[in-house]
Coordinates of C-alpha atoms in Angstrom, one line a residue:
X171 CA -22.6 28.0 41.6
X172 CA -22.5 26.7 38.0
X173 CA -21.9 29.9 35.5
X174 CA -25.0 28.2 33.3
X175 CA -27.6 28.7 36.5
X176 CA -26.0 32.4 37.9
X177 CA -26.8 33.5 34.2
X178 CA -30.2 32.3 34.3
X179 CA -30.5 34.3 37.5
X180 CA -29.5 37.4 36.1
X181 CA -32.5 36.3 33.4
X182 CA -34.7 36.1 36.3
X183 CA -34.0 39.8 37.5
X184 CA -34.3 41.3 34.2
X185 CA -38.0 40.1 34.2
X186 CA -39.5 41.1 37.5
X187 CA -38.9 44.0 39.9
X188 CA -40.6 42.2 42.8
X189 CA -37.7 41.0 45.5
X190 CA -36.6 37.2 44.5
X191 CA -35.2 35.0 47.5
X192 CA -33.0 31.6 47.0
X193 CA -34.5 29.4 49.5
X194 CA -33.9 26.1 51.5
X195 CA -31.7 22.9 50.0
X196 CA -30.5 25.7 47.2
X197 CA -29.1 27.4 50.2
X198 CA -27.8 25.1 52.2
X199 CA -26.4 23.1 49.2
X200 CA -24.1 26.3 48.3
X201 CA -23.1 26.5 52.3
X202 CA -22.0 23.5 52.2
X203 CA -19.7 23.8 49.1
X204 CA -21.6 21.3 46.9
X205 CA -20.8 21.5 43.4
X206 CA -23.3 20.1 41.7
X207 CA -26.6 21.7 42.3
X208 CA -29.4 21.3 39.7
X209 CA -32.4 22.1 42.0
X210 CA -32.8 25.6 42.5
X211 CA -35.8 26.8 45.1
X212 CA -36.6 30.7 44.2
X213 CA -39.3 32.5 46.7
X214 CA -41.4 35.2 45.9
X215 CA -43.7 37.4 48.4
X216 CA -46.1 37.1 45.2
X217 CA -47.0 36.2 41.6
X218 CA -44.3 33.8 41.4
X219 CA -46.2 31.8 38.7
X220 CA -46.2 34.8 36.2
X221 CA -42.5 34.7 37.3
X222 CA -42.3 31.4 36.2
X223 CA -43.9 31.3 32.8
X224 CA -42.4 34.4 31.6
X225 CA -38.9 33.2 32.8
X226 CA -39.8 29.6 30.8
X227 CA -39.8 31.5 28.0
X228 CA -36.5 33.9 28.4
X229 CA -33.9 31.1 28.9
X230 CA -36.1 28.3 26.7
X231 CA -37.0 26.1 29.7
X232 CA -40.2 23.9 30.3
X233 CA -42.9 25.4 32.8
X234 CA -45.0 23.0 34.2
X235 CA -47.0 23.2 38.1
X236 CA -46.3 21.2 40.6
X237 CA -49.3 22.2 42.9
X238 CA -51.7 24.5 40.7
X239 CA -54.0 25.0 43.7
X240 CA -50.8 26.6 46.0
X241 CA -49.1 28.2 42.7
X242 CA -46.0 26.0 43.2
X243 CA -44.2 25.7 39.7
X244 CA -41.4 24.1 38.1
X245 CA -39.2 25.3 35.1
X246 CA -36.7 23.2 33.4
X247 CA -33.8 23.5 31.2
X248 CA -31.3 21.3 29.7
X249 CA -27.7 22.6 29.9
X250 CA -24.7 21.2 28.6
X251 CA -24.4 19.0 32.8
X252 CA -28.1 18.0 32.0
X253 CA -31.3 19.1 33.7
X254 CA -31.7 22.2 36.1
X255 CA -34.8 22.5 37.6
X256 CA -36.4 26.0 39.1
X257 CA -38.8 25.9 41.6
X258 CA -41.0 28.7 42.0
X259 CA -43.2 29.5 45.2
X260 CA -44.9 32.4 47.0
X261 CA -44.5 33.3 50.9
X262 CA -46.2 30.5 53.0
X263 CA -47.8 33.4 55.8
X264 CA -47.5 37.4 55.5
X265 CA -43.9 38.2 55.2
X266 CA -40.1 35.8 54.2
X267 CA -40.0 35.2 58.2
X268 CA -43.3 33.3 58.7
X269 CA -42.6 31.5 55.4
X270 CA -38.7 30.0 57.0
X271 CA -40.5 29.8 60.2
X272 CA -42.9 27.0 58.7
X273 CA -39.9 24.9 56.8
X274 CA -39.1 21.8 58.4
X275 CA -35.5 22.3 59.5
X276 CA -32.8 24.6 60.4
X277 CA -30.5 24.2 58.0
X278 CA -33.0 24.4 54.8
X279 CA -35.2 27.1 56.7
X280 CA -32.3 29.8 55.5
X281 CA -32.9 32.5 52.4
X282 CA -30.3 34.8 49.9
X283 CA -32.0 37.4 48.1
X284 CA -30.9 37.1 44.6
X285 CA -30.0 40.5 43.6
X286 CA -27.5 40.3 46.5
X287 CA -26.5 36.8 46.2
X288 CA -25.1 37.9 42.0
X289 CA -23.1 40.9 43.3
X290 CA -21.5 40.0 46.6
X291 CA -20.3 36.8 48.8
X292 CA -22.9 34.4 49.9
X293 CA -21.2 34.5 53.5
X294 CA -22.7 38.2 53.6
X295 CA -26.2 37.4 52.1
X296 CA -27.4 34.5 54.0
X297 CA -30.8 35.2 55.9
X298 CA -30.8 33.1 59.4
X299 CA -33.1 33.6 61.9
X300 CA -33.2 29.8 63.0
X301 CA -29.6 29.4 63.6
X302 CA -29.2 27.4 60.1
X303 CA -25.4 28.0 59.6
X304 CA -24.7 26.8 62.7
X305 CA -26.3 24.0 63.0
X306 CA -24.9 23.1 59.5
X307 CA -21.6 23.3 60.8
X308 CA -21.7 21.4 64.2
X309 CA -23.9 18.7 61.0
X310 CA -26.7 18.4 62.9
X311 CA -31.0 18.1 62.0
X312 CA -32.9 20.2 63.9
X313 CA -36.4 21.3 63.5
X314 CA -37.3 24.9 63.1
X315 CA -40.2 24.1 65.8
X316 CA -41.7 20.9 67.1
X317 CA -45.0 21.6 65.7
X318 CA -43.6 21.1 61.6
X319 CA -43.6 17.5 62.3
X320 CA -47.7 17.7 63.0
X321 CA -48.3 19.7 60.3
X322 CA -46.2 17.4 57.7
X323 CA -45.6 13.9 59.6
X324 CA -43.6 12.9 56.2
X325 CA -40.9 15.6 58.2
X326 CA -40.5 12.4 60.5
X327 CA -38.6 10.2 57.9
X328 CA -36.7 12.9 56.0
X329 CA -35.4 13.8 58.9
X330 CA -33.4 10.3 58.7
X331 CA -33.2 11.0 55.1
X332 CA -31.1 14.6 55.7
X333 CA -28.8 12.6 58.4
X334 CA -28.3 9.9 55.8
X335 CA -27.8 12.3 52.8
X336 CA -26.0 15.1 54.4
X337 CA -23.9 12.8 56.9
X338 CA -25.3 14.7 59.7
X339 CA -27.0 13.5 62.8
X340 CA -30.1 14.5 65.2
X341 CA -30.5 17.1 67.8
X342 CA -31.5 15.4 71.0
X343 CA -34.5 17.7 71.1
X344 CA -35.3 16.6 67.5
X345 CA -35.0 12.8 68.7
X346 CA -37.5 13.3 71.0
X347 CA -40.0 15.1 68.9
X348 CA -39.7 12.4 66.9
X349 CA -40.3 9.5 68.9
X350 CA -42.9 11.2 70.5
X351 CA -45.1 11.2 67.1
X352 CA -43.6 8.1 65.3
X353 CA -46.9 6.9 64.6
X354 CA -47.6 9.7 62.6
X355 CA -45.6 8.5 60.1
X356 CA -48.5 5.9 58.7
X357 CA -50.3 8.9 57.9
X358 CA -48.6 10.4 54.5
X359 CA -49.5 8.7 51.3
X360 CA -47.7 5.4 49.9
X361 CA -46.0 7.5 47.2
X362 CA -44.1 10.1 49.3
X363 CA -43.2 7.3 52.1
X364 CA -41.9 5.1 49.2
X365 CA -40.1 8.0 47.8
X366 CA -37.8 9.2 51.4
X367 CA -37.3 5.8 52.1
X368 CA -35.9 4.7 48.7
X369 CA -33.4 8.1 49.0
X370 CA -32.3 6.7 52.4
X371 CA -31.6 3.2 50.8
X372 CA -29.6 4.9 48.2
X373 CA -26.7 6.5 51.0
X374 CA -24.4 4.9 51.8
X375 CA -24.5 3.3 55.6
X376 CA -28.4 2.5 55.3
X377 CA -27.9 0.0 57.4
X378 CA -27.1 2.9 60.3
X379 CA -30.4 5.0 59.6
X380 CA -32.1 1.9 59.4
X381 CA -31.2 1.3 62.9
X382 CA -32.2 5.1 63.3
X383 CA -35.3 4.4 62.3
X384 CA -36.0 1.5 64.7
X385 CA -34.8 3.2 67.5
X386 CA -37.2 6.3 66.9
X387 CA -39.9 4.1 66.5
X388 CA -40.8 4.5 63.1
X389 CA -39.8 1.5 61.3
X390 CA -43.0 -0.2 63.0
X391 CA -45.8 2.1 61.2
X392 CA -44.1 2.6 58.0
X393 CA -43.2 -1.5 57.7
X394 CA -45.8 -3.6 60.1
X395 CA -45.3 -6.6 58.2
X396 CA -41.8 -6.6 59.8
X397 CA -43.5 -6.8 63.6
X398 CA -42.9 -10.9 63.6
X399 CA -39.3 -10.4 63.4
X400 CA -38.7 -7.9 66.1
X401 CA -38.0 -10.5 68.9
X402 CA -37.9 -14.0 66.9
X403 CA -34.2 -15.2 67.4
X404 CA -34.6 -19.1 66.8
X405 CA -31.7 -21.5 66.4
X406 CA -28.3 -21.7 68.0
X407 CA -26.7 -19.1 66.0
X408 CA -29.2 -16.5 66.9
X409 CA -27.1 -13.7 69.0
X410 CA -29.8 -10.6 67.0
X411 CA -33.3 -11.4 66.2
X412 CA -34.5 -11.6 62.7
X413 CA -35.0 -8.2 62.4
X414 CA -31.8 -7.0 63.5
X415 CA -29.9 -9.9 61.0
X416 CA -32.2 -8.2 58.1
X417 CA -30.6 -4.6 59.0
X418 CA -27.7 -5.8 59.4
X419 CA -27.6 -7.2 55.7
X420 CA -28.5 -4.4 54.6
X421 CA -25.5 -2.9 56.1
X422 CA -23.4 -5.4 54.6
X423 CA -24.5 -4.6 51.1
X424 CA -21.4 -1.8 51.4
X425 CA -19.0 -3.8 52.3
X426 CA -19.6 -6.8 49.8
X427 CA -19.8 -3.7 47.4
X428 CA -15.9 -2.8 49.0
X429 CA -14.8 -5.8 48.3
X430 CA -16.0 -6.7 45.0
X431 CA -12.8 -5.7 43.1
X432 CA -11.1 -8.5 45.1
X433 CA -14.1 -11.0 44.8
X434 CA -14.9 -10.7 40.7
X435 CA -11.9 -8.3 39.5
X436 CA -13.2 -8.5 36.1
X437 CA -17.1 -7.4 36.5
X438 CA -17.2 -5.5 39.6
X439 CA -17.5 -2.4 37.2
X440 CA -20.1 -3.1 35.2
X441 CA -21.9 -5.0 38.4
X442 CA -21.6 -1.3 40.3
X443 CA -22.8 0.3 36.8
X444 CA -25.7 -2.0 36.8
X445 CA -26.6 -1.1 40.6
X446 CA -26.3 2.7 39.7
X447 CA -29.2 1.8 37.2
X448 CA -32.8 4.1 37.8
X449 CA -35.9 1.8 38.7
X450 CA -37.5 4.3 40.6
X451 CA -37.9 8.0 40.1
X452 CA -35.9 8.9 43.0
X453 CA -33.6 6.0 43.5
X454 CA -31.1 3.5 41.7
X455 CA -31.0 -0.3 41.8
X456 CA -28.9 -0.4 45.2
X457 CA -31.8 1.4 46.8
X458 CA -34.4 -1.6 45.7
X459 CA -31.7 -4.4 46.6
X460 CA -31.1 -2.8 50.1
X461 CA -35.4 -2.9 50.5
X462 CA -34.8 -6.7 49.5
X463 CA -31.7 -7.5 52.2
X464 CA -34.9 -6.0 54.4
X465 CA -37.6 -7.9 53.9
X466 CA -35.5 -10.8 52.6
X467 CA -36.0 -13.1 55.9
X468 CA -40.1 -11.6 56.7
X469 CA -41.9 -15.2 55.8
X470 CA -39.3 -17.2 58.9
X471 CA -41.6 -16.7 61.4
X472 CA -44.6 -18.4 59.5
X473 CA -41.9 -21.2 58.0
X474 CA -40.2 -21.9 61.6
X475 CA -39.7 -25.8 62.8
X476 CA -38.2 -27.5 65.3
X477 CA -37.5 -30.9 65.3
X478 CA -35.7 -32.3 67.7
X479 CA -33.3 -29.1 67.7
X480 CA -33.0 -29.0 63.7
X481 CA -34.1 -25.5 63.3
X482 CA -35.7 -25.7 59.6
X483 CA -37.6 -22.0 57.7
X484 CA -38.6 -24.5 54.7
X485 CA -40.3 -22.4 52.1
X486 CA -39.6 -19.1 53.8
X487 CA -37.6 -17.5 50.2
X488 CA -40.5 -18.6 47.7
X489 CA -43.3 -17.4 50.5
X490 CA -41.4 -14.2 51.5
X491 CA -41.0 -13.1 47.8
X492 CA -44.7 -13.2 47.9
X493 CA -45.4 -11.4 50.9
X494 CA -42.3 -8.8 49.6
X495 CA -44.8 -8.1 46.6
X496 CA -47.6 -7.6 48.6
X497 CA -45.4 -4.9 50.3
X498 CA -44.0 -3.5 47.7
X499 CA -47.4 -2.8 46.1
X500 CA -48.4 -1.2 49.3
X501 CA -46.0 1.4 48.8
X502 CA -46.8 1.5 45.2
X503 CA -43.6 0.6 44.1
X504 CA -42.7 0.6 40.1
X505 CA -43.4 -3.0 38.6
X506 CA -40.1 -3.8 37.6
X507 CA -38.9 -2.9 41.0
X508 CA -41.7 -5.2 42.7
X509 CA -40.3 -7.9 40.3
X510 CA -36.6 -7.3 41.3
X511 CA -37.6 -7.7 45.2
X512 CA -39.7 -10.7 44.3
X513 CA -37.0 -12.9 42.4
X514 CA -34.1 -11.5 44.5
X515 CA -35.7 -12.7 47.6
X516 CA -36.8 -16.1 46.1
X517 CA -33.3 -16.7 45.4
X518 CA -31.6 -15.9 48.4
X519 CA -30.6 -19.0 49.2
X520 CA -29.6 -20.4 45.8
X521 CA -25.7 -19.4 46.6
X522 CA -25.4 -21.1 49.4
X523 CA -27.1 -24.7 47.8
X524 CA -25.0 -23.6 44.8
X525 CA -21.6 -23.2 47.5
X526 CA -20.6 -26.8 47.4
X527 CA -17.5 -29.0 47.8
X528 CA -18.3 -30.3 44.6
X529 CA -18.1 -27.3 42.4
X530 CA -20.9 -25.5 40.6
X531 CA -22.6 -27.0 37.5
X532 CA -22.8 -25.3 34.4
X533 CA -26.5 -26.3 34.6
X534 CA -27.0 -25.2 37.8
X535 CA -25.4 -21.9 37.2
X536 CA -27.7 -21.6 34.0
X537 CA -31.1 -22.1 35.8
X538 CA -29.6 -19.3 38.4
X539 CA -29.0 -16.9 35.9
X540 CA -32.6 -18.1 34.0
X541 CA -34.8 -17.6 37.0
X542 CA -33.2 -14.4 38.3
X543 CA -32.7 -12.7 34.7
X544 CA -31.3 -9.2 34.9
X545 CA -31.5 -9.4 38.9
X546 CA -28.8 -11.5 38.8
X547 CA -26.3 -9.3 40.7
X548 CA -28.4 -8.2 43.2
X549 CA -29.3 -12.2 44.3
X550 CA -25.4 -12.5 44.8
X551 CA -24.9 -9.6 46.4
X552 CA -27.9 -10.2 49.2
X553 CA -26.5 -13.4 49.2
X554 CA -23.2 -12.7 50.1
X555 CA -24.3 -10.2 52.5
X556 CA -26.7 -12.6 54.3
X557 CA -23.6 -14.7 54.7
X558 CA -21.3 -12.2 56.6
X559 CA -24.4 -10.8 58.9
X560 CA -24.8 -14.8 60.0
X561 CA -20.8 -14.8 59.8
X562 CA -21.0 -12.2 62.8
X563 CA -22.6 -15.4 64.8
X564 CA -22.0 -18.3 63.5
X565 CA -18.6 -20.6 64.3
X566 CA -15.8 -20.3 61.9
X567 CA -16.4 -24.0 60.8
X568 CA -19.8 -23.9 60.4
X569 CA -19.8 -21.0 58.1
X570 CA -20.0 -21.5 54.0
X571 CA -17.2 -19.2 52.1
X572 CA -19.8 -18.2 49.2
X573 CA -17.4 -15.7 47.6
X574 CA -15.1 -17.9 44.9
X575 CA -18.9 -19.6 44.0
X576 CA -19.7 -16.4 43.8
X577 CA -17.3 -15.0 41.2
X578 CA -17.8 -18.1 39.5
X579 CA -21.5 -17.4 39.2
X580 CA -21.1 -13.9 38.2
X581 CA -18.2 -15.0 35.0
X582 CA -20.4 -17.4 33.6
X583 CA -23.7 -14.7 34.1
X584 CA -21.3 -11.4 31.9
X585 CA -19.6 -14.5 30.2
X586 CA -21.8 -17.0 28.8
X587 CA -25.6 -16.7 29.7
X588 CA -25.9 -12.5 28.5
X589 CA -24.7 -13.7 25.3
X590 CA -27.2 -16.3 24.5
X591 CA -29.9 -14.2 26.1
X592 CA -29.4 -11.6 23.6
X593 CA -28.9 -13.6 20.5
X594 CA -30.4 -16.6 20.8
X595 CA -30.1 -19.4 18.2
X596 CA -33.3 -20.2 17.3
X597 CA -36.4 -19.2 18.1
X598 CA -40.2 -20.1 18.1
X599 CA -40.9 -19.8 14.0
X600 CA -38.2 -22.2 13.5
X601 CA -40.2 -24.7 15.6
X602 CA -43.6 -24.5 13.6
X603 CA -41.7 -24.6 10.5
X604 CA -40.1 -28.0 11.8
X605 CA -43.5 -29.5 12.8
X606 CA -43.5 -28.7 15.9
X607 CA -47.0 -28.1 17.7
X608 CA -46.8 -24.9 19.5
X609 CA -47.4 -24.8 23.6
X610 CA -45.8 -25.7 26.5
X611 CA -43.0 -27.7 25.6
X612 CA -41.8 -24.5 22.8
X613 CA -40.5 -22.8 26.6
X614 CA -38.9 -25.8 26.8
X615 CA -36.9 -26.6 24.2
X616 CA -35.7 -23.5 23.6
X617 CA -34.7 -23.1 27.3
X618 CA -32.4 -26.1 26.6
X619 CA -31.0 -24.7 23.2
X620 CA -29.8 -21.1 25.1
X621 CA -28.7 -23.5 27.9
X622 CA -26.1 -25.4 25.2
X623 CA -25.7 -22.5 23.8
X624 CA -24.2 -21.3 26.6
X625 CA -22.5 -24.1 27.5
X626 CA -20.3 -23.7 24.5
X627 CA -22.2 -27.3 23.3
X628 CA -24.1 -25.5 20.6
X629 CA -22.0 -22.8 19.0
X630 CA -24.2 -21.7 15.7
X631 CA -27.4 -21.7 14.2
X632 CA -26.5 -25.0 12.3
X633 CA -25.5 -26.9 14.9
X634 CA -28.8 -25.5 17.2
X635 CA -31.4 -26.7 14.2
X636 CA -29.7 -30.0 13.7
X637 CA -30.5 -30.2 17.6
X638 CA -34.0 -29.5 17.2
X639 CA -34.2 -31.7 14.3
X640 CA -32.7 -34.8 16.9
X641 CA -35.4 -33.7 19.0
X642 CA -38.2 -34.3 16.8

């Protein structure tokens, strides 16, 4: 454990005589080996929020509660590696048994005491009635007892969230407790669902504990709006049905990501900075584009036409970024995230039109990298994903190659259209003090000046009001 947070332990003893336990992920984090732990869970039998405030003030940290009514609170200090956060809580039933006995797994339902854990080896400290360590080594989620999922359904998703976190996978037992309540999972609020489910989008191989989810059933309450897919396979290139080609994008998402070195050598850093980008408080970029590759295909059903064997979803990007809002305001979802889903989605298909024998258009590309602004990346990268979950089915000479048009679209995005964004030429006082009548049309012109500007047509303010002055 970092030498910053032992020290504020040995803070912690010198202001309390009553027995201190580290509890839960704190414990299985440092089991585990992880290094960098910044969430510490400290138990008390009582009077931990005395504790607390009185600790706040030894090592200059922030006290704040987190559940006044329960006497759950949090202290926080900055260090040197950035925030570490204590959280203090009393014994949940009479004694530091009952309190592990009503934790949600095994392997977080483990305790140190502190004074032991700062003088000796953790391997000789660890409390386990519930068989924690050993589970942790054979990397599997089991509950303590079946009856933590009834008293916290929200148990039923982070138990995918563990597995996708930790790497681990489910007890049979567990599998079973699970599918037997699945619908309990509709019962937590919007907030916490939104939250587990974002932290499961953010791993690596979502697209496996997606199919995790399905298969225990709980996709169904958490997403309803994703019922019409489970089933609808249309079209002669339909091996999975809709839903299963939307997981399976998702699952792509890691792979494009693999390859992007070889698909845009010279922006696949700063496209993997931009995706490691907070919109959430939980959860990165990646996380909202993996909700997208989701729900990116949820308005077929309603779009679906068949005419005389031309299969045909007309519409189905502009009216499933609408219903994708909807959802994600169900979920209560950050704004700017909704916005993300909403233009990534209506865009979807925009590679592919742009994917042509022909060659992309510098106009074309512009209008792309207008409408989808800073959610540029992610539209290429559910894009290109799409493609290889229909490459799975689709012949060899039927199938696009997106990827060159893709590269293409990405260097004139870091090349050309960032730098007119952010320093345009002109700009709306420069039209009212050329006559022109503000409204509608202002959008418009100045669209087309950042377009040339772009371009390379325009190059500098002169040349961009002697335009506007042709336009007059």
């Amino acid at each position: 454990m970092d030498p910053f947070i032992l020290s504020c332990l040995s803070d912690l003893l010198s202001i309390t005589t009553q027995p201190v336990y580290l509890v839960g992920g704190s414990v299985r984090d440092l089991l585990i080996g992880k290094q960098d732990i910044n969430d510490i869970d400290l138990l008390f039998p009582a009077g931990s929020v005395p504790a607390a405030r009185a600790f706040a003030d030894k090592i200059g940290g922030s006290f704040f509660f987190l559940d006044e009514e329960r006497d759950i609170a949090r202290v926080v200090k900055y260090a040197d590696k950035g925030a570490v956060q204590f959280d203090f809580t009393n014994f949940d039933g009479p004694d530091l048994y009952a309190d592990l006995g009503r934790r949600d797994f095994t392997v977080n339902a483990m305790a140190v005491f502190v004074r032991e854990f700062l003088t000796e080896q953790l391997s000789a400290t660890v409390i386990d009635s519930f068989h924690g360590r050993e589970d942790l080594a054979n990397k599997l989620i089991r509950t303590v007892k079946p009856e933590v999922l009834d008293e916290d359904p929200l148990r039923l998703l982070r138990a995918v969230r563990f597995a996708a976190t930790l790497g681990f996978d489910l007890e049979e037992k567990t599998i079973r407790q699970i599918r037997e309540r699945s619908n309990l999972i509709a019962l937590p609020s919007a907030e916490r669902v939104r939250d587990e489910l974002l932290l499961v989008l953010s791993e690596r191989n979502a697209g496996k504990h997606l199919h995790m989810m399905e298969s225990l059933g709980l996709l169904s309450p958490l997403l309803p709006e994703l019922d019409p897919l489970r089933g609808f396979a249309p079209g002669r290139y339909q091996a999975h049905d809709v839903l299963t080609h939307s997981i399976k994008t998702a699952e792509y998402i890691d792979s494009v990501l693999d390859d992007l070195l070889k698909i845009s050598p010279e922006h696949a850093e700063l496209v993997l900075v931009h995706l490691e980008e907070p919109l959430e408080r939980l959860a990165p970029r990646k996380a909202v584009l993996k909700l997208a590759c989701l729900l990116h295909d949820m308005a077929k059903p309603e779009t679906f036409t068949d005419v005389g064997g031309r299969v045909r979803f007309h519409g189905h990007d502009s009216l499933g970024a609408r219903k994708a809002g909807l959802l994600c305001r169900r979920l209560k979802l950050s704004r700017e995230s909704e916005s993300v889903v909403e233009r990534v989605i209506r865009d979807h298909m925009r590679l592919f039109n742009l994917a042509t024998a022909a060659g992309v258009s510098n106009n074309a590309m512009y209008r792309y990298c207008r409408d989808a602004r800073t959610a540029l990346p992610e539209s290429l990268l559910l894009a290109q994903a799409d493609a290889r979950a229909t490459q799975e089915i689709m012949p060899g000479d039927k199938f696009t190659d997106t990827e060159k048009t893709m590269a293409t679209v990405l260097d004139y995005y870091y090349k050309k259209f960032l730098k007119a964004a952010a320093r345009p030429l002109v700009n709306g006082q420069d039209l009212i003090q050329r006559g022109f009548e503000p409204g509608p049309r202002f959008r418009v012109i100045l669209d087309e000046i950042r377009e040339l500007q772009a371009d390379g047509t325009i190059k500098d303010r002169q040349e961009a009001l002697a335009h506007l002055a042709r336009l007059k």
